[in-house]
XYZ file of C-alpha atoms in Angstrom:
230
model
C 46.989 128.635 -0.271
C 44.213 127.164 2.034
C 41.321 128.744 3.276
C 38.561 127.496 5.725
C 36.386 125.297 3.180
C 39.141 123.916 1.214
C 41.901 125.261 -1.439
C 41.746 127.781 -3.398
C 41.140 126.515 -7.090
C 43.631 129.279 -9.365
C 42.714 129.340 -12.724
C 44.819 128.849 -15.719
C 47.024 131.816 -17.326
C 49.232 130.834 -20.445
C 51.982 132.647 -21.068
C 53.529 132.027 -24.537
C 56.762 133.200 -26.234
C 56.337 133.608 -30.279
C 60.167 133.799 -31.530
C 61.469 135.139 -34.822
C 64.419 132.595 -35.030
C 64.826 133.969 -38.939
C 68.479 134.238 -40.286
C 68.553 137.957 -40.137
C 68.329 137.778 -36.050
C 71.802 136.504 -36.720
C 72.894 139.894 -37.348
C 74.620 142.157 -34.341
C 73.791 139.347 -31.913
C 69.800 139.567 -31.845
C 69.198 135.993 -30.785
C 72.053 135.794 -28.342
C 70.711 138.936 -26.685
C 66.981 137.676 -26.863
C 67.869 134.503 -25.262
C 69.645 135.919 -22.151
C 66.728 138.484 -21.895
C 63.950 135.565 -21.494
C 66.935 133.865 -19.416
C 67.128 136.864 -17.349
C 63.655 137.350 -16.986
C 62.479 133.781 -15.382
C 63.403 134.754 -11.872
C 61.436 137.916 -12.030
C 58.313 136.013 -13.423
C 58.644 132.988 -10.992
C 58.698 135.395 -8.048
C 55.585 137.762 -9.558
C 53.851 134.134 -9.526
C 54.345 133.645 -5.974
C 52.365 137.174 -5.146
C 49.356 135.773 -7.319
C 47.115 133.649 -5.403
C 44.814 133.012 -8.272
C 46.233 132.385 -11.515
C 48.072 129.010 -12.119
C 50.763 130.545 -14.648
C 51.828 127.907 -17.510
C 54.730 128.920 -19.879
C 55.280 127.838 -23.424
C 57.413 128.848 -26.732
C 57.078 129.036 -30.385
C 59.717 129.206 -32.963
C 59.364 130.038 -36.695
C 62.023 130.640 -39.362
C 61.464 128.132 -42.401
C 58.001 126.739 -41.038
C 57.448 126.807 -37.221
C 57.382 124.343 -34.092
C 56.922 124.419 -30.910
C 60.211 123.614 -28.782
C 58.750 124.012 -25.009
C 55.574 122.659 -24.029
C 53.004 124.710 -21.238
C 55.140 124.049 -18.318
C 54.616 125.589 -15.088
C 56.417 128.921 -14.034
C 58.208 127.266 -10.957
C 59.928 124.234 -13.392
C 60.257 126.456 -16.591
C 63.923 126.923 -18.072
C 64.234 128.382 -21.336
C 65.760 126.892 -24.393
C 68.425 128.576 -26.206
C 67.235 129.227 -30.039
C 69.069 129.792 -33.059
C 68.862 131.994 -36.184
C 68.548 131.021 -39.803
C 65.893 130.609 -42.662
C 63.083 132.291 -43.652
C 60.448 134.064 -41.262
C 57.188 132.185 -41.614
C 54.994 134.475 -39.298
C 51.867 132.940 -40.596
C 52.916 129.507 -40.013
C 53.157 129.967 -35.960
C 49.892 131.882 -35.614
C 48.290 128.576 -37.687
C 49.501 126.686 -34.761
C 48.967 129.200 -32.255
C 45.027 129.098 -33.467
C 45.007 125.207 -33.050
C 45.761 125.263 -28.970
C 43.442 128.172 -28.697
C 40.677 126.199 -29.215
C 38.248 124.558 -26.194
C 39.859 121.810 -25.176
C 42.750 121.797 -24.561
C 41.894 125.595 -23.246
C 39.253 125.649 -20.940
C 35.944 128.408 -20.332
C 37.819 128.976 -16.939
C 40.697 130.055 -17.983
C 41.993 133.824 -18.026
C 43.842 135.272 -21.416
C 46.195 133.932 -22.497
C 49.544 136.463 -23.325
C 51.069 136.473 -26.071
C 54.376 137.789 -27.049
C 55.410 138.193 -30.378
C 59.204 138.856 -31.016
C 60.854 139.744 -34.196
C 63.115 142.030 -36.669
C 61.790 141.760 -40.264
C 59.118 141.130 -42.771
C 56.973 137.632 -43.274
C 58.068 135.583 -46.046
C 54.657 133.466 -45.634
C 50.586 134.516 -46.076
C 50.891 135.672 -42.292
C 47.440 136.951 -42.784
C 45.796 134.062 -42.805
C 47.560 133.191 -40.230
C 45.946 135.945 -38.293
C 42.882 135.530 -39.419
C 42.883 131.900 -37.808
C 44.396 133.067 -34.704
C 41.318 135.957 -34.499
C 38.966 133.316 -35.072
C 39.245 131.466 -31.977
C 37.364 132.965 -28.748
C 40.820 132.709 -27.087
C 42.805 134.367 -29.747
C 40.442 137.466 -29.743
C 40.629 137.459 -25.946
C 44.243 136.960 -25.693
C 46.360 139.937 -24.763
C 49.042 140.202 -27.310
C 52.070 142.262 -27.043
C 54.731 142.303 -29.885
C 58.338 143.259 -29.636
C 59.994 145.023 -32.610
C 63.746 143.953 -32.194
C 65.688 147.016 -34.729
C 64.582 149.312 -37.304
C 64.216 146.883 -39.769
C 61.550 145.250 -37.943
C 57.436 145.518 -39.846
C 55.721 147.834 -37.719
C 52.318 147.615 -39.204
C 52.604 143.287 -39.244
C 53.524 143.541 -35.274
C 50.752 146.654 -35.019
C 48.271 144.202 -36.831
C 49.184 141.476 -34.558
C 48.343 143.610 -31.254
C 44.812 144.759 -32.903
C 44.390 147.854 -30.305
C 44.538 150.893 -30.979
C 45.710 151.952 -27.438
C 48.765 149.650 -27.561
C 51.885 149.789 -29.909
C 54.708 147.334 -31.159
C 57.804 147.952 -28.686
C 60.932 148.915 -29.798
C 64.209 148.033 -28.775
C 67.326 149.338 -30.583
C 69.711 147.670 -28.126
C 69.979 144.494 -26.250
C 69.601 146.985 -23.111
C 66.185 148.040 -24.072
C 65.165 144.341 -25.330
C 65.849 143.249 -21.254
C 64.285 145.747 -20.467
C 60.942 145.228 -22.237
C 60.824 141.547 -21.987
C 61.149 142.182 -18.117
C 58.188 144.449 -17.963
C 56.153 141.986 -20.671
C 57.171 139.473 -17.919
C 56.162 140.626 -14.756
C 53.867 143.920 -15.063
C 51.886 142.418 -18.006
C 51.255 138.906 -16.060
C 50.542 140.727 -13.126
C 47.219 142.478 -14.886
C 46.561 139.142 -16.854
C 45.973 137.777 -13.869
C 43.468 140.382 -12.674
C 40.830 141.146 -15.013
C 38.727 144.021 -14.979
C 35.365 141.695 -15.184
C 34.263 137.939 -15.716
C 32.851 138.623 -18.938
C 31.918 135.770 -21.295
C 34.872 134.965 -24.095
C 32.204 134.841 -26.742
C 31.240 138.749 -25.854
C 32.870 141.330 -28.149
C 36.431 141.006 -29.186
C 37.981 143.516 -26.598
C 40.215 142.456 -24.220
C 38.480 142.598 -20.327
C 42.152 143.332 -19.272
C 43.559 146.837 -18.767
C 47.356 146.977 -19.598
C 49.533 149.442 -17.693
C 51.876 151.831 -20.336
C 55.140 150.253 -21.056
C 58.242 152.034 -19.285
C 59.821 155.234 -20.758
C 62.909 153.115 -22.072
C 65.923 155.783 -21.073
C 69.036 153.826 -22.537
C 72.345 153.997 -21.573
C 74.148 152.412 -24.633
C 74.497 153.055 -27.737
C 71.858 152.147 -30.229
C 72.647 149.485 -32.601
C 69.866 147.645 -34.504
């Protein structure tokens, strides 16, 4: 967009995907139904983008199971196609939020730069010290800032890990029971959550008080049509 006096300069928004590709999201198809939700979902975010005249949205994804890697780079919204992941190993939580913690710091981030999102998926317990992981992550003026949402896929999923993750006592792990409910929520963490990433509340400084500057809206009242099975 152009305005008398030049362009307007957007400012960066990362959007990052944190994937429990453990063997256990084998089970009842879990990681085939994850991977068409985020498949699913792209349109919806690319066309969100095009309403935001500020933010410059960058998307990128983090696997763990027996260690963790990154497998798609920041890449922006309009070019991003998502990688299909598999299931097996162990669930090394505190691995990814090690490396999570190392591209939170100033550079490569920048002081411009609104919070990041974060979106944790997964459906069972941490097999590594994911504390310290944590700890790292909370460390860094961008990891406090960040606004992190975490996805409980089944029962079987840690509540108080993905609770501990989120760190606000207004918000609560999501979860779906179904791969109905798991579109559904990664749609909403998609659009609706980007949406009021990209608007925050003030300018405040990232090295103010841990709180997030961003007001969330509630999560949908998930009404499900078929029949629960994680």
């Amino acid at each position: 967009m152009t305005l008398p006096g030049g362009e307007i300069s957007k400012r960066e928004l990362h959007f990052i995907w944190i994937v429990d590709c453990s063997g256990s999201m084998r089970d009842d198809g879990k990681i085939q139904s994850l991977n068409y939700a985020i498949r699913e979902a792209i349109p919806h975010m690319q066309k969100e983008a095009e309403s935001n005249f500020q933010a410059n949205l960058l998307i990128s994804a983090l696997k763990f199971s027996t260690g963790a890697q990154w497998f798609i780079p920041p890449t922006s919204v309009n070019d991003f196609k998502w990688i299909d992941v598999e299931a097996k190993g162990h669930t090394d939580l505190g691995q990814a939020l090690v490396l999570l913690s190392e591209i939170l710091h100033i550079p490569p981030m920048t002081n411009r730069g609104l919070p990041p999102v974060l979106v944790l998926l997964s459906d069972g317990q941490p097999t590594d010290n994911y504390e310290d992981g944590l700890n790292k992550l909370l460390n860094e003026p961008w990891g406090r800032k960040a606004i992190r949402i975490s996805i409980a896929i089944g029962e079987d999923a840690n509540m108080k890990v993905l609770d501990r993750f989120i760190g606000d006592e207004e918000r609560s792990p999501l979860l779906a029971r179904n791969p109905e409910t798991l579109s559904n929520y990664i749609r909403w963490v998609s659009t609706v959550v980007q949406a009021a990433s990209a608007r925050p509340k003030s300018q405040q400084k990232i090295h103010e008080p841990l709180d997030s500057n961003v007001e969330i809206p509630k999560p949908p009242e998930m009404i499900s049509t078929a029949t629960d099975v994680w």
